[in-house]
CSV table of C-alpha atoms in Angstrom, one decimal:
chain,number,residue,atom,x,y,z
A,303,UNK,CA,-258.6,3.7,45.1
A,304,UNK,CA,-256.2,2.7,42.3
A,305,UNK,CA,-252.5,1.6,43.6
A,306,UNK,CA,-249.3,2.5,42.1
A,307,UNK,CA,-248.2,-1.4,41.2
A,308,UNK,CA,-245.7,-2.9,38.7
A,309,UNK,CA,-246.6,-5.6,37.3
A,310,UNK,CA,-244.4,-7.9,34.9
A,311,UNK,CA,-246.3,-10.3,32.9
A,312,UNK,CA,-245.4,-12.7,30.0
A,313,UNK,CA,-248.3,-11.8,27.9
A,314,UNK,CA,-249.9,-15.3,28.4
A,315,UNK,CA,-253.5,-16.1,28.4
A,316,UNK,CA,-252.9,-19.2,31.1
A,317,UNK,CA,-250.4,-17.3,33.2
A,318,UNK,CA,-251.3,-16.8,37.0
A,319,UNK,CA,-251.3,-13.7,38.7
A,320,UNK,CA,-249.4,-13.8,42.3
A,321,UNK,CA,-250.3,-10.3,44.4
A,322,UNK,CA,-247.4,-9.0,47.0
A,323,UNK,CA,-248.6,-7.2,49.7
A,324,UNK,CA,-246.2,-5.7,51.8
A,325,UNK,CA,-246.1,-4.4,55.5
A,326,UNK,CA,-246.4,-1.6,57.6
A,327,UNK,CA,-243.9,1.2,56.4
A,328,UNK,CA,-243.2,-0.5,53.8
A,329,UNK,CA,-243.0,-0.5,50.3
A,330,UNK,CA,-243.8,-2.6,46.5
A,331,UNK,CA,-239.9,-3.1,46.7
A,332,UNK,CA,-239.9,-4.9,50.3
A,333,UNK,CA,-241.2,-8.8,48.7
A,334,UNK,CA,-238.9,-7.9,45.5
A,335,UNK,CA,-237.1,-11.0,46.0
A,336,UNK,CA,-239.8,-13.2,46.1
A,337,UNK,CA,-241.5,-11.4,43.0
A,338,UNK,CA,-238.1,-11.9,41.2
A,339,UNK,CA,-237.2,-15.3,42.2
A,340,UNK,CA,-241.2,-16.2,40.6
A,341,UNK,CA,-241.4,-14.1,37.8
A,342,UNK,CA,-240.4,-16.9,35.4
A,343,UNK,CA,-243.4,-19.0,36.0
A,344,UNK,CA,-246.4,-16.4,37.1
A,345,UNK,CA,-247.0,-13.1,36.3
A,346,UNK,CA,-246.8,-10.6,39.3
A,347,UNK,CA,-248.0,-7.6,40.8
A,348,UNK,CA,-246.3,-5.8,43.2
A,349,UNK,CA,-248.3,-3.3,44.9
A,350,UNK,CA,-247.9,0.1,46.9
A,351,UNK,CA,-251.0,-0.2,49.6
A,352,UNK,CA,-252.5,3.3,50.5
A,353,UNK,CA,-250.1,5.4,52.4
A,354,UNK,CA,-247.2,4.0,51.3
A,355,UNK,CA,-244.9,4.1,48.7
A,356,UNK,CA,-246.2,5.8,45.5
A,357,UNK,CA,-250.0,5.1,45.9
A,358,UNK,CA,-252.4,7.8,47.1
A,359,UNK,CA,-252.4,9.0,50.5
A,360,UNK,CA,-256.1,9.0,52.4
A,361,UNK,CA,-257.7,9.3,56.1
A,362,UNK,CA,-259.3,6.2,56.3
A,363,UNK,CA,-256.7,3.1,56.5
A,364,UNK,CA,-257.9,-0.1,57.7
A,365,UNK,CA,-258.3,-3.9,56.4
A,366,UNK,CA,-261.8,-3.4,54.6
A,367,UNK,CA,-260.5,-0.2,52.6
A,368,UNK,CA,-257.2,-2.0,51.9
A,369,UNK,CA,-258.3,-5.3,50.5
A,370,UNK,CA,-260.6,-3.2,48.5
A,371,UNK,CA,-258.2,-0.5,46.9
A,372,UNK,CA,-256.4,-4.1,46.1
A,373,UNK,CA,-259.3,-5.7,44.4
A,374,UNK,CA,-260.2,-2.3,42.1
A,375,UNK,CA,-256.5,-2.3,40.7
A,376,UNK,CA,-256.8,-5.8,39.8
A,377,UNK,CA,-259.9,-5.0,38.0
A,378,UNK,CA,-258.0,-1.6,36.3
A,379,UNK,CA,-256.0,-4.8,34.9
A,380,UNK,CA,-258.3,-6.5,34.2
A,381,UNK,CA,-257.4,-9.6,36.5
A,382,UNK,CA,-260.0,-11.9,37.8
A,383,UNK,CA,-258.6,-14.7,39.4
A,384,UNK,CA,-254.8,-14.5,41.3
A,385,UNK,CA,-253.3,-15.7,44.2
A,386,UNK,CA,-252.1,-13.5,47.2
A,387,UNK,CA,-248.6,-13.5,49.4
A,388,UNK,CA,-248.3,-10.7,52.0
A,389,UNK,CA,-246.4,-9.7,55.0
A,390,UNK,CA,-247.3,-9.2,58.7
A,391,UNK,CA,-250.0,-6.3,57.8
A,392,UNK,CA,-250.5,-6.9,54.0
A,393,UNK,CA,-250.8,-10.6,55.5
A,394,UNK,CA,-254.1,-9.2,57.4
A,395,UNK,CA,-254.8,-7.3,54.2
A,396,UNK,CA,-254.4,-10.8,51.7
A,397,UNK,CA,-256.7,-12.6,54.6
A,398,UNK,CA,-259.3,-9.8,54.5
A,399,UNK,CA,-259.6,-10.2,50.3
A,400,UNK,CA,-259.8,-13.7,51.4
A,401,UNK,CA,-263.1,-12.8,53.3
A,402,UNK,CA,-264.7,-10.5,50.7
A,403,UNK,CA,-263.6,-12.2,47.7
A,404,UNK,CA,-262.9,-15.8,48.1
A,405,UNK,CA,-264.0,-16.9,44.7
A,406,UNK,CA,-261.4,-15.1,43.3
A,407,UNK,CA,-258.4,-16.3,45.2
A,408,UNK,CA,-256.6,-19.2,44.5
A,409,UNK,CA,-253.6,-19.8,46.5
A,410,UNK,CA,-253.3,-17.9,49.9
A,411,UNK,CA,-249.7,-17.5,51.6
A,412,UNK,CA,-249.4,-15.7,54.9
A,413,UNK,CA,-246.5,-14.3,56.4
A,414,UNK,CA,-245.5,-14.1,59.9
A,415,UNK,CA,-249.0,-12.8,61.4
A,416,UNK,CA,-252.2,-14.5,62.6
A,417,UNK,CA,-255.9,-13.7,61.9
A,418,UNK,CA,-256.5,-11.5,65.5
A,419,UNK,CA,-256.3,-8.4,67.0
A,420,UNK,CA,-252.4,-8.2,67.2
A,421,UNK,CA,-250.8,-7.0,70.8
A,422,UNK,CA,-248.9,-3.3,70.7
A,423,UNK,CA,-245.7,-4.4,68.9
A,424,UNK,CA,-244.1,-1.0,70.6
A,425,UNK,CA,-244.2,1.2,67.3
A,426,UNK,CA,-244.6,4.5,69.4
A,427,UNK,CA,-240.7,4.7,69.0
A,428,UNK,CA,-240.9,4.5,65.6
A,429,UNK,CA,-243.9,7.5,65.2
A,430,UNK,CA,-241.9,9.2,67.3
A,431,UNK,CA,-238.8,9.3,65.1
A,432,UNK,CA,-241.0,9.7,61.8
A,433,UNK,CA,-242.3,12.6,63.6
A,434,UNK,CA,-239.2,13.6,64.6
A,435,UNK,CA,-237.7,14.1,61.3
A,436,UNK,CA,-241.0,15.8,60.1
A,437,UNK,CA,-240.6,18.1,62.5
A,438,UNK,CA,-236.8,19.0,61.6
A,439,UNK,CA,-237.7,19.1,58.2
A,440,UNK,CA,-234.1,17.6,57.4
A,441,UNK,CA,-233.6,16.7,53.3
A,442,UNK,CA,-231.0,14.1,53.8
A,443,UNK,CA,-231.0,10.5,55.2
A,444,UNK,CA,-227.6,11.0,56.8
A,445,UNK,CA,-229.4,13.7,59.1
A,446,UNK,CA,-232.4,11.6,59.6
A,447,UNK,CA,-230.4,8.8,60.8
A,448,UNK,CA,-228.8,11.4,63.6
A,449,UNK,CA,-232.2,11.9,64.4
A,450,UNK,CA,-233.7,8.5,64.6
A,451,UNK,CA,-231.0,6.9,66.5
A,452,UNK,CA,-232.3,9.2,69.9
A,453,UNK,CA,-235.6,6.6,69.5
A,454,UNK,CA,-234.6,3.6,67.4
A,455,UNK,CA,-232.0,1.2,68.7
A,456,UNK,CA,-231.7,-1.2,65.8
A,457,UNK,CA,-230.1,0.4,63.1
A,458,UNK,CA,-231.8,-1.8,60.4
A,459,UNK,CA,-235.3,-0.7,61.3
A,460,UNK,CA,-233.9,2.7,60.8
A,461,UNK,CA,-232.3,1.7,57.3
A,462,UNK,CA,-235.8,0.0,56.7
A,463,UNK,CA,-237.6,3.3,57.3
A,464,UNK,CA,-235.0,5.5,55.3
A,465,UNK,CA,-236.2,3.3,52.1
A,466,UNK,CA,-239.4,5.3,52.4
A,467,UNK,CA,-237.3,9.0,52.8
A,468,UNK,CA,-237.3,10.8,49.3
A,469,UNK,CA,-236.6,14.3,48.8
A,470,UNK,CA,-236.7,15.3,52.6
A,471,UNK,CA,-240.2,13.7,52.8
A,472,UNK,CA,-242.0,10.5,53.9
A,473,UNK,CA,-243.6,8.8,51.1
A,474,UNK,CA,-246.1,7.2,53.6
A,475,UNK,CA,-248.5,9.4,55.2
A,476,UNK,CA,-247.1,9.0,59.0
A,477,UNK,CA,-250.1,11.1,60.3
A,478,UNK,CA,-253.1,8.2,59.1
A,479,UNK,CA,-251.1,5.8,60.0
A,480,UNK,CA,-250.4,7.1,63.1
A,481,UNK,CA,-254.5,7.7,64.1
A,482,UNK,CA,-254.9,4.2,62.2
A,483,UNK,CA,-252.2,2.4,64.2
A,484,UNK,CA,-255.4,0.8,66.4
A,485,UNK,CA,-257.2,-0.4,63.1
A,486,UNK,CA,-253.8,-1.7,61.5
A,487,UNK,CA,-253.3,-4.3,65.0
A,488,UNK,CA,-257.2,-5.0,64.8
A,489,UNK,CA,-258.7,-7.9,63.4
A,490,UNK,CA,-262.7,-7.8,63.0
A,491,UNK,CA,-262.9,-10.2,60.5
A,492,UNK,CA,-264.5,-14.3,61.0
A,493,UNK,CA,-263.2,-15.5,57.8
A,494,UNK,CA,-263.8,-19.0,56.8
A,495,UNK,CA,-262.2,-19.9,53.9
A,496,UNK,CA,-261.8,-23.6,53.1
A,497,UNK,CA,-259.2,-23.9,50.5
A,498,UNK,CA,-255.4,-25.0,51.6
A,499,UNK,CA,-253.2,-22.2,52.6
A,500,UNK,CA,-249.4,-21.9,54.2
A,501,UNK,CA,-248.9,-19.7,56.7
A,502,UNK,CA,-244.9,-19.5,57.1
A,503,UNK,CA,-243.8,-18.2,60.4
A,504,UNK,CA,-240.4,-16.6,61.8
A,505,UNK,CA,-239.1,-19.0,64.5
A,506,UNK,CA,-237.6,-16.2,66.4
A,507,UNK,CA,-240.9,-13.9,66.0
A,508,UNK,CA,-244.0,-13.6,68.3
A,509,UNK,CA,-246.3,-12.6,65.8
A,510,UNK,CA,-247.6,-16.2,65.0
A,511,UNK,CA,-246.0,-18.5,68.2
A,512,UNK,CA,-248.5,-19.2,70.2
A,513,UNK,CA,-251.5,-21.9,70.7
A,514,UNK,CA,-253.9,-19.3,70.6
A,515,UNK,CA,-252.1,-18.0,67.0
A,516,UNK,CA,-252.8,-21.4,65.6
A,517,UNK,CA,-256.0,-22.0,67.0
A,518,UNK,CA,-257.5,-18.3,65.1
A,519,UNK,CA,-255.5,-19.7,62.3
A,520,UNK,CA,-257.0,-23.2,61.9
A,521,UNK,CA,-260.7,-22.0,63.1
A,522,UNK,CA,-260.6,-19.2,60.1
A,523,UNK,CA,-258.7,-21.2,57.3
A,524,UNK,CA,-259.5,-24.8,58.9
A,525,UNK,CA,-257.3,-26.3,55.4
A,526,UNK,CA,-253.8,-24.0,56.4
A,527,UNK,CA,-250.6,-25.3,56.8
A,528,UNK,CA,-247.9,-23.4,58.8
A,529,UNK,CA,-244.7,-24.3,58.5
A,530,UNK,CA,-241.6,-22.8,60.4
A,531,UNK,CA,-238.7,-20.8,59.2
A,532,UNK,CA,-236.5,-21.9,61.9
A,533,UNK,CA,-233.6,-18.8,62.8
A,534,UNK,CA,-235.7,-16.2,61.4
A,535,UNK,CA,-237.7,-13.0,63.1
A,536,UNK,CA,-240.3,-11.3,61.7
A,537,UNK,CA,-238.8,-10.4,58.4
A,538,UNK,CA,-238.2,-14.2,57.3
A,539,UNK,CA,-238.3,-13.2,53.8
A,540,UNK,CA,-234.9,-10.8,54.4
A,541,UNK,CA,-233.6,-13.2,56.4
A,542,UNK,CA,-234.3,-16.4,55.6
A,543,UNK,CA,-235.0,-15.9,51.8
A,544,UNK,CA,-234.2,-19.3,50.3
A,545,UNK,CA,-235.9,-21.4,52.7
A,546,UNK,CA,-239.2,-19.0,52.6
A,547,UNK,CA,-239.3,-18.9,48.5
A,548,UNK,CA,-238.6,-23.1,48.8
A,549,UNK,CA,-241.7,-23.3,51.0
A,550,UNK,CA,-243.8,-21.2,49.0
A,551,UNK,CA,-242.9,-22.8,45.4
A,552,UNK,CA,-243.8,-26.3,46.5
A,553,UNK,CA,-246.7,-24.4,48.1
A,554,UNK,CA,-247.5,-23.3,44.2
A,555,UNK,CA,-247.3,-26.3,42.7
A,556,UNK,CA,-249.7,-28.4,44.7
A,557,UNK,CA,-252.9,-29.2,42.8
């Protein structure tokens, strides 16, 4: 599957590619900053991943579809070699490409998720409000709000999710992602791939905190580094974006 990208290059034969995968419910738009913040010294590619965003909506939706709907609009572009920096599920989706196309990959940066089968992070509320607002068939975000706030609590999830609410629809397919949600928290894949990578890591998150997070870590990609992002959850790259985009430029740079 081709994805709906944008991609801002300097038309330079020696310019590196670096790939932004984003999250669940999210969007191209979500690792803007970081794209941004590198655009003056590597070309990049943002990227919608199926059912999400602008990109094509399917049935099937897991790490082995993802990573390759990823890999056939890098070769639309005619881009061989690139490096790869996603987020909590587009982190599982950049160490899945990792897997099936390691010669291709040159830097790897991970953030805020670990190479396992992840526990229920408690997104039922969140299908339930999506749903909700489906079912209400409301056209404005003030009236999805009303409606949300009866499952969310945290009104900057629900400000999160309204990013994704365009003309009284959902622009990702709630219903895949919903039958998916047990595929999206899986984690089938024994990769071993040797070269140095940083996995960054929320200090107030759970989604890479644990000894048994680094030890899947290490024993997959025995050459990472993770480094903490000290007073940030799981969106460190929101909340934290300075000290993440620090990290991951001296990351670059190292031969």
């Amino acid at each position: 599957m081709r994805l709906h990208y944008q991609y801002q290059t300097h038309s330079t034969t020696s310019e590196k590619t670096l790939v932004f995968i984003h999250g669940l419910f999210g969007s191209l738009s979500n690792l803007g900053m970081l794209a941004r913040a590198l655009q003056q010294d590597y070309a990049t590619l943002q990227i919608d991943v199926r059912n999400h965003g602008l990109s094509p909506h399917a049935d099937q939706h897991d790490y082995d579809v993802l990573a390759q709907d990823i890999l056939e609009t890098l070769d639309y572009l005619n881009i061989e070699n690139f490096s790869v920096i996603g987020h909590s599920m587009g982190g599982k989706t950049a160490m899945r490409l990792a897997a099936v196309a390691p010669e291709r990959i040159e830097k790897l940066v991970v953030l805020d998720i670990t190479p396992i089968a992840s526990a229920d992070y408690h997104h039922n509320e969140i299908f339930q409000a999506l749903i909700a607002v489906e079912n209400a068939q409301v056209t404005t975000r003030q009236q999805a709000t009303i409606i949300m706030q009866q499952y969310i609590d945290e009104m900057m999830v629900i400000q999160f999710l309204l990013k994704s609410f365009h003309q009284g629809q959902w622009l990702f397919n709630v219903a895949a992602l919903k039958q998916h949600y047990s595929d999206i928290l899986a984690w089938k894949t024994q990769c071993a791939w040797n070269k140095p990578c940083l996995f960054l890591r929320g200090g107030n998150s759970d989604y890479l905190a644990t000894p048994e997070h680094f030890a899947a870590v290490y024993s997959q990609f025995p050459a990472a580094e993770i480094q903490l992002i000290e007073g940030a959850g799981h969106w460190l790259h929101g909340e934290k974006p300075q000290q993440v985009l620090s990290e991951i430029q001296r990351y670059l740079m190292q031969k």
